[in-house]
Amino acid sequence: MITYEQACDIAASAFPGAVFSAAFEYPGGWVINVEPHEWTEDQPVNPFGVSAIIHRSDGEWKYFNVGNPEFLDVLGIMKRIALPDKYAEMIRPKHNAG
């Protein structure tokens, strides 16, 4: 079993330099939305961007999209949760794509 913060670390290692715009929990783990490193909080999230699903039981991650057999089941039950502080702090303030 892994923790939520470990799941975020797994997603961060899979997408180096990216930031997370949102995270969701479901009974089997977490779904994390990934944005480009220059994304700022006032920009819309990429509706066709990358999302990763990380399994609580073993830390395995996969792309979370319609090609994933878990997609429809998880989509209906996942609940938005706050990002851990160290990942929330990576989001650039409005108008600061630096």
PDB file of N, CA and C in Angstrom:
ATOM      1  N   MET A   1       0.847  -1.180   0.000  1.00  0.00           N
ATOM      2  CA  MET A   1       0.000   0.000   0.000  1.00  0.00           C
ATOM      3  C   MET A   1       0.896   1.248   0.000  1.00  0.00           C
ATOM      4  N   ILE A   2       0.487   2.221  -0.794  1.00  0.00           N
ATOM      5  CA  ILE A   2       1.226   3.477  -0.825  1.00  0.00           C
ATOM      6  C   ILE A   2       0.337   4.606  -0.322  1.00  0.00           C
ATOM      7  N   THR A   3       0.968   5.709   0.034  1.00  0.00           N
ATOM      8  CA  THR A   3       0.235   6.875   0.513  1.00  0.00           C
ATOM      9  C   THR A   3      -0.061   7.805  -0.661  1.00  0.00           C
ATOM     10  N   TYR A   4      -0.905   8.774  -0.411  1.00  0.00           N
ATOM     11  CA  TYR A   4      -1.249   9.765  -1.418  1.00  0.00           C
ATOM     12  C   TYR A   4      -0.007  10.549  -1.857  1.00  0.00           C
ATOM     13  N   GLU A   5       0.797  10.968  -0.899  1.00  0.00           N
ATOM     14  CA  GLU A   5       2.009  11.724  -1.262  1.00  0.00           C
ATOM     15  C   GLU A   5       2.954  10.857  -2.093  1.00  0.00           C
ATOM     16  N   GLN A   6       3.077   9.580  -1.777  1.00  0.00           N
ATOM     17  CA  GLN A   6       3.898   8.688  -2.600  1.00  0.00           C
ATOM     18  C   GLN A   6       3.331   8.577  -4.008  1.00  0.00           C
ATOM     19  N   ALA A   7       2.011   8.553  -4.135  1.00  0.00           N
ATOM     20  CA  ALA A   7       1.381   8.507  -5.457  1.00  0.00           C
ATOM     21  C   ALA A   7       1.739   9.756  -6.252  1.00  0.00           C
ATOM     22  N   CYS A   8       1.728  10.910  -5.602  1.00  0.00           N
ATOM     23  CA  CYS A   8       2.113  12.150  -6.278  1.00  0.00           C
ATOM     24  C   CYS A   8       3.581  12.098  -6.697  1.00  0.00           C
ATOM     25  N   ASP A   9       4.424  11.548  -5.852  1.00  0.00           N
ATOM     26  CA  ASP A   9       5.847  11.404  -6.190  1.00  0.00           C
ATOM     27  C   ASP A   9       6.021  10.498  -7.416  1.00  0.00           C
ATOM     28  N   ILE A  10       5.238   9.453  -7.498  1.00  0.00           N
ATOM     29  CA  ILE A  10       5.285   8.543  -8.650  1.00  0.00           C
ATOM     30  C   ILE A  10       4.885   9.289  -9.919  1.00  0.00           C
ATOM     31  N   ALA A  11       3.804  10.057  -9.841  1.00  0.00           N
ATOM     32  CA  ALA A  11       3.359  10.828 -11.005  1.00  0.00           C
ATOM     33  C   ALA A  11       4.409  11.867 -11.391  1.00  0.00           C
ATOM     34  N   ALA A  12       5.021  12.510 -10.406  1.00  0.00           N
ATOM     35  CA  ALA A  12       6.055  13.513 -10.695  1.00  0.00           C
ATOM     36  C   ALA A  12       7.264  12.890 -11.374  1.00  0.00           C
ATOM     37  N   SER A  13       7.617  11.678 -10.997  1.00  0.00           N
ATOM     38  CA  SER A  13       8.764  11.032 -11.645  1.00  0.00           C
ATOM     39  C   SER A  13       8.410  10.568 -13.060  1.00  0.00           C
ATOM     40  N   ALA A  14       7.147  10.287 -13.301  1.00  0.00           N
ATOM     41  CA  ALA A  14       6.724   9.872 -14.640  1.00  0.00           C
ATOM     42  C   ALA A  14       6.631  11.056 -15.594  1.00  0.00           C
ATOM     43  N   PHE A  15       6.399  12.259 -15.049  1.00  0.00           N
ATOM     44  CA  PHE A  15       6.244  13.468 -15.860  1.00  0.00           C
ATOM     45  C   PHE A  15       7.155  14.572 -15.306  1.00  0.00           C
ATOM     46  N   PRO A  16       8.467  14.433 -15.488  1.00  0.00           N
ATOM     47  CA  PRO A  16       9.411  15.398 -14.905  1.00  0.00           C
ATOM     48  C   PRO A  16       9.134  16.830 -15.373  1.00  0.00           C
ATOM     49  N   GLY A  17       9.148  17.752 -14.431  1.00  0.00           N
ATOM     50  CA  GLY A  17       8.956  19.163 -14.735  1.00  0.00           C
ATOM     51  C   GLY A  17       7.515  19.601 -14.859  1.00  0.00           C
ATOM     52  N   ALA A  18       6.597  18.668 -14.885  1.00  0.00           N
ATOM     53  CA  ALA A  18       5.180  19.017 -15.015  1.00  0.00           C
ATOM     54  C   ALA A  18       4.627  19.463 -13.660  1.00  0.00           C
ATOM     55  N   VAL A  19       3.479  20.140 -13.700  1.00  0.00           N
ATOM     56  CA  VAL A  19       2.773  20.499 -12.475  1.00  0.00           C
ATOM     57  C   VAL A  19       1.418  19.796 -12.481  1.00  0.00           C
ATOM     58  N   PHE A  20       0.830  19.685 -11.332  1.00  0.00           N
ATOM     59  CA  PHE A  20      -0.476  19.044 -11.211  1.00  0.00           C
ATOM     60  C   PHE A  20      -1.538  20.122 -11.049  1.00  0.00           C
ATOM     61  N   SER A  21      -2.616  20.006 -11.802  1.00  0.00           N
ATOM     62  CA  SER A  21      -3.698  20.980 -11.683  1.00  0.00           C
ATOM     63  C   SER A  21      -4.813  20.496 -10.773  1.00  0.00           C
ATOM     64  N   ALA A  22      -4.906  19.203 -10.564  1.00  0.00           N
ATOM     65  CA  ALA A  22      -5.961  18.662  -9.704  1.00  0.00           C
ATOM     66  C   ALA A  22      -5.646  17.216  -9.364  1.00  0.00           C
ATOM     67  N   ALA A  23      -6.248  16.764  -8.269  1.00  0.00           N
ATOM     68  CA  ALA A  23      -6.100  15.363  -7.861  1.00  0.00           C
ATOM     69  C   ALA A  23      -7.449  14.865  -7.365  1.00  0.00           C
ATOM     70  N   PHE A  24      -7.660  13.595  -7.551  1.00  0.00           N
ATOM     71  CA  PHE A  24      -8.921  12.955  -7.186  1.00  0.00           C
ATOM     72  C   PHE A  24      -8.620  11.629  -6.515  1.00  0.00           C
ATOM     73  N   GLU A  25      -9.481  11.235  -5.594  1.00  0.00           N
ATOM     74  CA  GLU A  25      -9.327   9.957  -4.913  1.00  0.00           C
ATOM     75  C   GLU A  25     -10.510   9.064  -5.250  1.00  0.00           C
ATOM     76  N   TYR A  26     -10.234   7.787  -5.373  1.00  0.00           N
ATOM     77  CA  TYR A  26     -11.278   6.772  -5.507  1.00  0.00           C
ATOM     78  C   TYR A  26     -10.814   5.614  -4.632  1.00  0.00           C
ATOM     79  N   PRO A  27     -11.652   4.645  -4.331  1.00  0.00           N
ATOM     80  CA  PRO A  27     -11.262   3.600  -3.383  1.00  0.00           C
ATOM     81  C   PRO A  27      -9.960   2.866  -3.723  1.00  0.00           C
ATOM     82  N   GLY A  28      -9.641   2.728  -4.996  1.00  0.00           N
ATOM     83  CA  GLY A  28      -8.436   1.997  -5.385  1.00  0.00           C
ATOM     84  C   GLY A  28      -7.190   2.824  -5.549  1.00  0.00           C
ATOM     85  N   GLY A  29      -7.285   4.153  -5.368  1.00  0.00           N
ATOM     86  CA  GLY A  29      -6.107   4.988  -5.527  1.00  0.00           C
ATOM     87  C   GLY A  29      -6.440   6.431  -5.859  1.00  0.00           C
ATOM     88  N   TRP A  30      -5.659   7.006  -6.783  1.00  0.00           N
ATOM     89  CA  TRP A  30      -5.775   8.428  -7.083  1.00  0.00           C
ATOM     90  C   TRP A  30      -5.652   8.673  -8.580  1.00  0.00           C
ATOM     91  N   VAL A  31      -6.248   9.770  -9.018  1.00  0.00           N
ATOM     92  CA  VAL A  31      -6.105  10.263 -10.383  1.00  0.00           C
ATOM     93  C   VAL A  31      -5.509  11.660 -10.267  1.00  0.00           C
ATOM     94  N   ILE A  32      -4.461  11.919 -11.032  1.00  0.00           N
ATOM     95  CA  ILE A  32      -3.779  13.206 -10.970  1.00  0.00           C
ATOM     96  C   ILE A  32      -3.744  13.817 -12.366  1.00  0.00           C
ATOM     97  N   ASN A  33      -4.205  15.065 -12.476  1.00  0.00           N
ATOM     98  CA  ASN A  33      -4.164  15.791 -13.745  1.00  0.00           C
ATOM     99  C   ASN A  33      -2.820  16.496 -13.865  1.00  0.00           C
ATOM    100  N   VAL A  34      -2.173  16.325 -15.002  1.00  0.00           N
ATOM    101  CA  VAL A  34      -0.822  16.838 -15.230  1.00  0.00           C
ATOM    102  C   VAL A  34      -0.873  17.936 -16.287  1.00  0.00           C
ATOM    103  N   GLU A  35      -0.174  19.029 -16.025  1.00  0.00           N
ATOM    104  CA  GLU A  35      -0.116  20.170 -16.938  1.00  0.00           C
ATOM    105  C   GLU A  35       1.350  20.465 -17.274  1.00  0.00           C
ATOM    106  N   PRO A  36       1.596  21.207 -18.369  1.00  0.00           N
ATOM    107  CA  PRO A  36       2.964  21.603 -18.694  1.00  0.00           C
ATOM    108  C   PRO A  36       3.565  22.479 -17.595  1.00  0.00           C
ATOM    109  N   HIS A  37       4.882  22.504 -17.492  1.00  0.00           N
ATOM    110  CA  HIS A  37       5.540  23.231 -16.403  1.00  0.00           C
ATOM    111  C   HIS A  37       5.235  24.727 -16.403  1.00  0.00           C
ATOM    112  N   GLU A  38       4.880  25.309 -17.548  1.00  0.00           N
ATOM    113  CA  GLU A  38       4.604  26.750 -17.600  1.00  0.00           C
ATOM    114  C   GLU A  38       3.152  27.102 -17.276  1.00  0.00           C
ATOM    115  N   TRP A  39       2.340  26.121 -16.954  1.00  0.00           N
ATOM    116  CA  TRP A  39       0.929  26.357 -16.645  1.00  0.00           C
ATOM    117  C   TRP A  39       0.801  27.226 -15.397  1.00  0.00           C
ATOM    118  N   THR A  40      -0.136  28.179 -15.428  1.00  0.00           N
ATOM    119  CA  THR A  40      -0.396  29.033 -14.269  1.00  0.00           C
ATOM    120  C   THR A  40      -1.837  28.820 -13.806  1.00  0.00           C
ATOM    121  N   GLU A  41      -2.104  29.204 -12.582  1.00  0.00           N
ATOM    122  CA  GLU A  41      -3.415  28.918 -11.987  1.00  0.00           C
ATOM    123  C   GLU A  41      -4.567  29.636 -12.666  1.00  0.00           C
ATOM    124  N   ASP A  42      -4.302  30.702 -13.442  1.00  0.00           N
ATOM    125  CA  ASP A  42      -5.397  31.393 -14.109  1.00  0.00           C
ATOM    126  C   ASP A  42      -5.675  30.850 -15.507  1.00  0.00           C
ATOM    127  N   GLN A  43      -4.882  29.907 -15.960  1.00  0.00           N
ATOM    128  CA  GLN A  43      -5.102  29.321 -17.275  1.00  0.00           C
ATOM    129  C   GLN A  43      -6.042  28.129 -17.164  1.00  0.00           C
ATOM    130  N   PRO A  44      -6.833  27.903 -18.204  1.00  0.00           N
ATOM    131  CA  PRO A  44      -7.691  26.711 -18.156  1.00  0.00           C
ATOM    132  C   PRO A  44      -6.838  25.443 -18.209  1.00  0.00           C
ATOM    133  N   VAL A  45      -7.326  24.414 -17.599  1.00  0.00           N
ATOM    134  CA  VAL A  45      -6.623  23.133 -17.702  1.00  0.00           C
ATOM    135  C   VAL A  45      -6.814  22.607 -19.112  1.00  0.00           C
ATOM    136  N   ASN A  46      -5.888  21.840 -19.540  1.00  0.00           N
ATOM    137  CA  ASN A  46      -5.964  21.261 -20.871  1.00  0.00           C
ATOM    138  C   ASN A  46      -6.997  20.143 -20.841  1.00  0.00           C
ATOM    139  N   PRO A  47      -8.145  20.305 -21.516  1.00  0.00           N
ATOM    140  CA  PRO A  47      -9.196  19.291 -21.434  1.00  0.00           C
ATOM    141  C   PRO A  47      -8.786  17.952 -22.051  1.00  0.00           C
ATOM    142  N   PHE A  48      -7.756  17.970 -22.869  1.00  0.00           N
ATOM    143  CA  PHE A  48      -7.274  16.731 -23.468  1.00  0.00           C
ATOM    144  C   PHE A  48      -5.869  16.413 -22.982  1.00  0.00           C
ATOM    145  N   GLY A  49      -5.517  16.972 -21.846  1.00  0.00           N
ATOM    146  CA  GLY A  49      -4.188  16.772 -21.284  1.00  0.00           C
ATOM    147  C   GLY A  49      -4.037  15.392 -20.661  1.00  0.00           C
ATOM    148  N   VAL A  50      -2.919  15.221 -20.027  1.00  0.00           N
ATOM    149  CA  VAL A  50      -2.567  13.933 -19.442  1.00  0.00           C
ATOM    150  C   VAL A  50      -3.128  13.813 -18.033  1.00  0.00           C
ATOM    151  N   SER A  51      -3.669  12.657 -17.734  1.00  0.00           N
ATOM    152  CA  SER A  51      -4.032  12.294 -16.370  1.00  0.00           C
ATOM    153  C   SER A  51      -3.437  10.919 -16.106  1.00  0.00           C
ATOM    154  N   ALA A  52      -3.002  10.743 -14.872  1.00  0.00           N
ATOM    155  CA  ALA A  52      -2.438   9.451 -14.478  1.00  0.00           C
ATOM    156  C   ALA A  52      -3.282   8.866 -13.361  1.00  0.00           C
ATOM    157  N   ILE A  53      -3.481   7.565 -13.410  1.00  0.00           N
ATOM    158  CA  ILE A  53      -4.155   6.857 -12.321  1.00  0.00           C
ATOM    159  C   ILE A  53      -3.075   6.042 -11.613  1.00  0.00           C
ATOM    160  N   ILE A  54      -3.017   6.185 -10.293  1.00  0.00           N
ATOM    161  CA  ILE A  54      -2.014   5.476  -9.498  1.00  0.00           C
ATOM    162  C   ILE A  54      -2.756   4.570  -8.529  1.00  0.00           C
ATOM    163  N   HIS A  55      -2.422   3.297  -8.566  1.00  0.00           N
ATOM    164  CA  HIS A  55      -3.104   2.318  -7.720  1.00  0.00           C
ATOM    165  C   HIS A  55      -2.540   2.311  -6.305  1.00  0.00           C
ATOM    166  N   ARG A  56      -3.437   2.368  -5.350  1.00  0.00           N
ATOM    167  CA  ARG A  56      -3.080   2.382  -3.939  1.00  0.00           C
ATOM    168  C   ARG A  56      -2.357   1.089  -3.527  1.00  0.00           C
ATOM    169  N   SER A  57      -2.720  -0.016  -4.095  1.00  0.00           N
ATOM    170  CA  SER A  57      -2.191  -1.311  -3.651  1.00  0.00           C
ATOM    171  C   SER A  57      -0.713  -1.517  -3.980  1.00  0.00           C
ATOM    172  N   ASP A  58      -0.280  -1.042  -5.144  1.00  0.00           N
ATOM    173  CA  ASP A  58       1.097  -1.342  -5.556  1.00  0.00           C
ATOM    174  C   ASP A  58       1.852  -0.163  -6.168  1.00  0.00           C
ATOM    175  N   GLY A  59       1.229   1.007  -6.287  1.00  0.00           N
ATOM    176  CA  GLY A  59       1.898   2.169  -6.847  1.00  0.00           C
ATOM    177  C   GLY A  59       2.022   2.150  -8.353  1.00  0.00           C
ATOM    178  N   GLU A  60       1.417   1.167  -9.011  1.00  0.00           N
ATOM    179  CA  GLU A  60       1.466   1.118 -10.465  1.00  0.00           C
ATOM    180  C   GLU A  60       0.680   2.297 -11.022  1.00  0.00           C
ATOM    181  N   TRP A  61       1.212   2.931 -12.061  1.00  0.00           N
ATOM    182  CA  TRP A  61       0.484   4.027 -12.690  1.00  0.00           C
ATOM    183  C   TRP A  61       0.226   3.704 -14.150  1.00  0.00           C
ATOM    184  N   LYS A  62      -0.843   4.275 -14.643  1.00  0.00           N
ATOM    185  CA  LYS A  62      -1.220   4.139 -16.057  1.00  0.00           C
ATOM    186  C   LYS A  62      -1.827   5.459 -16.485  1.00  0.00           C
ATOM    187  N   TYR A  63      -1.871   5.675 -17.799  1.00  0.00           N
ATOM    188  CA  TYR A  63      -2.596   6.833 -18.298  1.00  0.00           C
ATOM    189  C   TYR A  63      -4.074   6.644 -17.986  1.00  0.00           C
ATOM    190  N   PHE A  64      -4.721   7.721 -17.584  1.00  0.00           N
ATOM    191  CA  PHE A  64      -6.149   7.684 -17.264  1.00  0.00           C
ATOM    192  C   PHE A  64      -6.888   8.345 -18.417  1.00  0.00           C
ATOM    193  N   ASN A  65      -7.369   7.527 -19.330  1.00  0.00           N
ATOM    194  CA  ASN A  65      -8.091   8.018 -20.503  1.00  0.00           C
ATOM    195  C   ASN A  65      -9.071   6.937 -20.950  1.00  0.00           C
ATOM    196  N   VAL A  66      -9.804   7.205 -22.032  1.00  0.00           N
ATOM    197  CA  VAL A  66     -10.834   6.269 -22.462  1.00  0.00           C
ATOM    198  C   VAL A  66     -10.268   4.913 -22.879  1.00  0.00           C
ATOM    199  N   GLY A  67      -8.982   4.832 -23.152  1.00  0.00           N
ATOM    200  CA  GLY A  67      -8.365   3.556 -23.492  1.00  0.00           C
ATOM    201  C   GLY A  67      -8.074   2.693 -22.276  1.00  0.00           C
ATOM    202  N   ASN A  68      -8.210   3.261 -21.092  1.00  0.00           N
ATOM    203  CA  ASN A  68      -7.965   2.536 -19.853  1.00  0.00           C
ATOM    204  C   ASN A  68      -9.274   1.880 -19.425  1.00  0.00           C
ATOM    205  N   PRO A  69      -9.272   0.552 -19.218  1.00  0.00           N
ATOM    206  CA  PRO A  69     -10.521  -0.135 -18.862  1.00  0.00           C
ATOM    207  C   PRO A  69     -11.144   0.345 -17.548  1.00  0.00           C
ATOM    208  N   GLU A  70     -10.367   0.984 -16.688  1.00  0.00           N
ATOM    209  CA  GLU A  70     -10.899   1.501 -15.428  1.00  0.00           C
ATOM    210  C   GLU A  70     -11.593   2.859 -15.585  1.00  0.00           C
ATOM    211  N   PHE A  71     -11.412   3.497 -16.714  1.00  0.00           N
ATOM    212  CA  PHE A  71     -11.800   4.894 -16.894  1.00  0.00           C
ATOM    213  C   PHE A  71     -13.246   5.182 -16.491  1.00  0.00           C
ATOM    214  N   LEU A  72     -14.191   4.523 -17.088  1.00  0.00           N
ATOM    215  CA  LEU A  72     -15.595   4.839 -16.821  1.00  0.00           C
ATOM    216  C   LEU A  72     -16.005   4.526 -15.387  1.00  0.00           C
ATOM    217  N   ASP A  73     -15.492   3.433 -14.843  1.00  0.00           N
ATOM    218  CA  ASP A  73     -15.840   3.089 -13.462  1.00  0.00           C
ATOM    219  C   ASP A  73     -15.313   4.126 -12.479  1.00  0.00           C
ATOM    220  N   VAL A  74     -14.066   4.522 -12.645  1.00  0.00           N
ATOM    221  CA  VAL A  74     -13.438   5.469 -11.726  1.00  0.00           C
ATOM    222  C   VAL A  74     -14.002   6.873 -11.925  1.00  0.00           C
ATOM    223  N   LEU A  75     -14.255   7.256 -13.150  1.00  0.00           N
ATOM    224  CA  LEU A  75     -14.757   8.592 -13.448  1.00  0.00           C
ATOM    225  C   LEU A  75     -16.023   8.911 -12.655  1.00  0.00           C
ATOM    226  N   GLY A  76     -16.864   7.939 -12.473  1.00  0.00           N
ATOM    227  CA  GLY A  76     -18.119   8.163 -11.771  1.00  0.00           C
ATOM    228  C   GLY A  76     -18.026   8.207 -10.264  1.00  0.00           C
ATOM    229  N   ILE A  77     -16.896   7.788  -9.681  1.00  0.00           N
ATOM    230  CA  ILE A  77     -16.813   7.722  -8.219  1.00  0.00           C
ATOM    231  C   ILE A  77     -15.680   8.548  -7.616  1.00  0.00           C
ATOM    232  N   MET A  78     -14.798   9.084  -8.450  1.00  0.00           N
ATOM    233  CA  MET A  78     -13.661   9.816  -7.890  1.00  0.00           C
ATOM    234  C   MET A  78     -14.113  11.152  -7.316  1.00  0.00           C
ATOM    235  N   LYS A  79     -13.457  11.563  -6.236  1.00  0.00           N
ATOM    236  CA  LYS A  79     -13.771  12.819  -5.541  1.00  0.00           C
ATOM    237  C   LYS A  79     -12.515  13.683  -5.504  1.00  0.00           C
ATOM    238  N   ARG A  80     -12.686  14.969  -5.812  1.00  0.00           N
ATOM    239  CA  ARG A  80     -11.552  15.891  -5.821  1.00  0.00           C
ATOM    240  C   ARG A  80     -10.990  16.053  -4.416  1.00  0.00           C
ATOM    241  N   ILE A  81      -9.663  16.091  -4.331  1.00  0.00           N
ATOM    242  CA  ILE A  81      -8.966  16.301  -3.059  1.00  0.00           C
ATOM    243  C   ILE A  81      -7.880  17.349  -3.275  1.00  0.00           C
ATOM    244  N   ALA A  82      -7.418  17.942  -2.195  1.00  0.00           N
ATOM    245  CA  ALA A  82      -6.365  18.956  -2.272  1.00  0.00           C
ATOM    246  C   ALA A  82      -5.031  18.305  -2.618  1.00  0.00           C
ATOM    247  N   LEU A  83      -4.218  19.038  -3.360  1.00  0.00           N
ATOM    248  CA  LEU A  83      -2.865  18.568  -3.652  1.00  0.00           C
ATOM    249  C   LEU A  83      -2.006  18.707  -2.402  1.00  0.00           C
ATOM    250  N   PRO A  84      -1.026  17.814  -2.208  1.00  0.00           N
ATOM    251  CA  PRO A  84      -0.081  18.012  -1.107  1.00  0.00           C
ATOM    252  C   PRO A  84       0.623  19.356  -1.282  1.00  0.00           C
ATOM    253  N   ASP A  85       0.996  19.989  -0.191  1.00  0.00           N
ATOM    254  CA  ASP A  85       1.592  21.327  -0.241  1.00  0.00           C
ATOM    255  C   ASP A  85       2.753  21.430  -1.222  1.00  0.00           C
ATOM    256  N   LYS A  86       3.655  20.456  -1.210  1.00  0.00           N
ATOM    257  CA  LYS A  86       4.836  20.587  -2.074  1.00  0.00           C
ATOM    258  C   LYS A  86       4.470  20.580  -3.556  1.00  0.00           C
ATOM    259  N   TYR A  87       3.351  20.004  -3.928  1.00  0.00           N
ATOM    260  CA  TYR A  87       2.916  20.022  -5.318  1.00  0.00           C
ATOM    261  C   TYR A  87       2.031  21.229  -5.615  1.00  0.00           C
ATOM    262  N   ALA A  88       1.240  21.655  -4.661  1.00  0.00           N
ATOM    263  CA  ALA A  88       0.435  22.867  -4.837  1.00  0.00           C
ATOM    264  C   ALA A  88       1.341  24.081  -5.001  1.00  0.00           C
ATOM    265  N   GLU A  89       2.470  24.095  -4.302  1.00  0.00           N
ATOM    266  CA  GLU A  89       3.400  25.211  -4.381  1.00  0.00           C
ATOM    267  C   GLU A  89       4.095  25.302  -5.740  1.00  0.00           C
ATOM    268  N   MET A  90       4.055  24.246  -6.527  1.00  0.00           N
ATOM    269  CA  MET A  90       4.681  24.253  -7.855  1.00  0.00           C
ATOM    270  C   MET A  90       3.830  24.991  -8.885  1.00  0.00           C
ATOM    271  N   ILE A  91       2.568  25.215  -8.585  1.00  0.00           N
ATOM    272  CA  ILE A  91       1.684  25.922  -9.522  1.00  0.00           C
ATOM    273  C   ILE A  91       2.081  27.400  -9.505  1.00  0.00           C
ATOM    274  N   ARG A  92       2.327  27.915 -10.684  1.00  0.00           N
ATOM    275  CA  ARG A  92       2.732  29.314 -10.792  1.00  0.00           C
ATOM    276  C   ARG A  92       1.530  30.237 -10.558  1.00  0.00           C
ATOM    277  N   PRO A  93       1.785  31.356  -9.886  1.00  0.00           N
ATOM    278  CA  PRO A  93       0.687  32.309  -9.671  1.00  0.00           C
ATOM    279  C   PRO A  93       0.169  32.858 -10.999  1.00  0.00           C
ATOM    280  N   LYS A  94      -0.981  33.478 -10.950  1.00  0.00           N
ATOM    281  CA  LYS A  94      -1.590  34.049 -12.166  1.00  0.00           C
ATOM    282  C   LYS A  94      -0.599  34.947 -12.893  1.00  0.00           C
ATOM    283  N   HIS A  95      -0.604  34.848 -14.211  1.00  0.00           N
ATOM    284  CA  HIS A  95       0.200  35.688 -15.103  1.00  0.00           C
ATOM    285  C   HIS A  95       1.704  35.548 -14.876  1.00  0.00           C
ATOM    286  N   ASN A  96       2.175  34.418 -14.371  1.00  0.00           N
ATOM    287  CA  ASN A  96       3.608  34.244 -14.123  1.00  0.00           C
ATOM    288  C   ASN A  96       4.080  32.941 -14.745  1.00  0.00           C
ATOM    289  N   ALA A  97       4.045  32.856 -16.049  1.00  0.00           N
ATOM    290  CA  ALA A  97       4.478  31.631 -16.715  1.00  0.00           C
ATOM    291  C   ALA A  97       5.990  31.510 -16.737  1.00  0.00           C
ATOM    292  N   GLY A  98       6.700  32.505 -16.221  1.00  0.00           N
ATOM    293  CA  GLY A  98       8.130  32.535 -16.018  1.00  0.00           C
ATOM    294  C   GLY A  98       8.927  31.889 -17.035  1.00  0.00           C
TER     295      GLY A  98
END
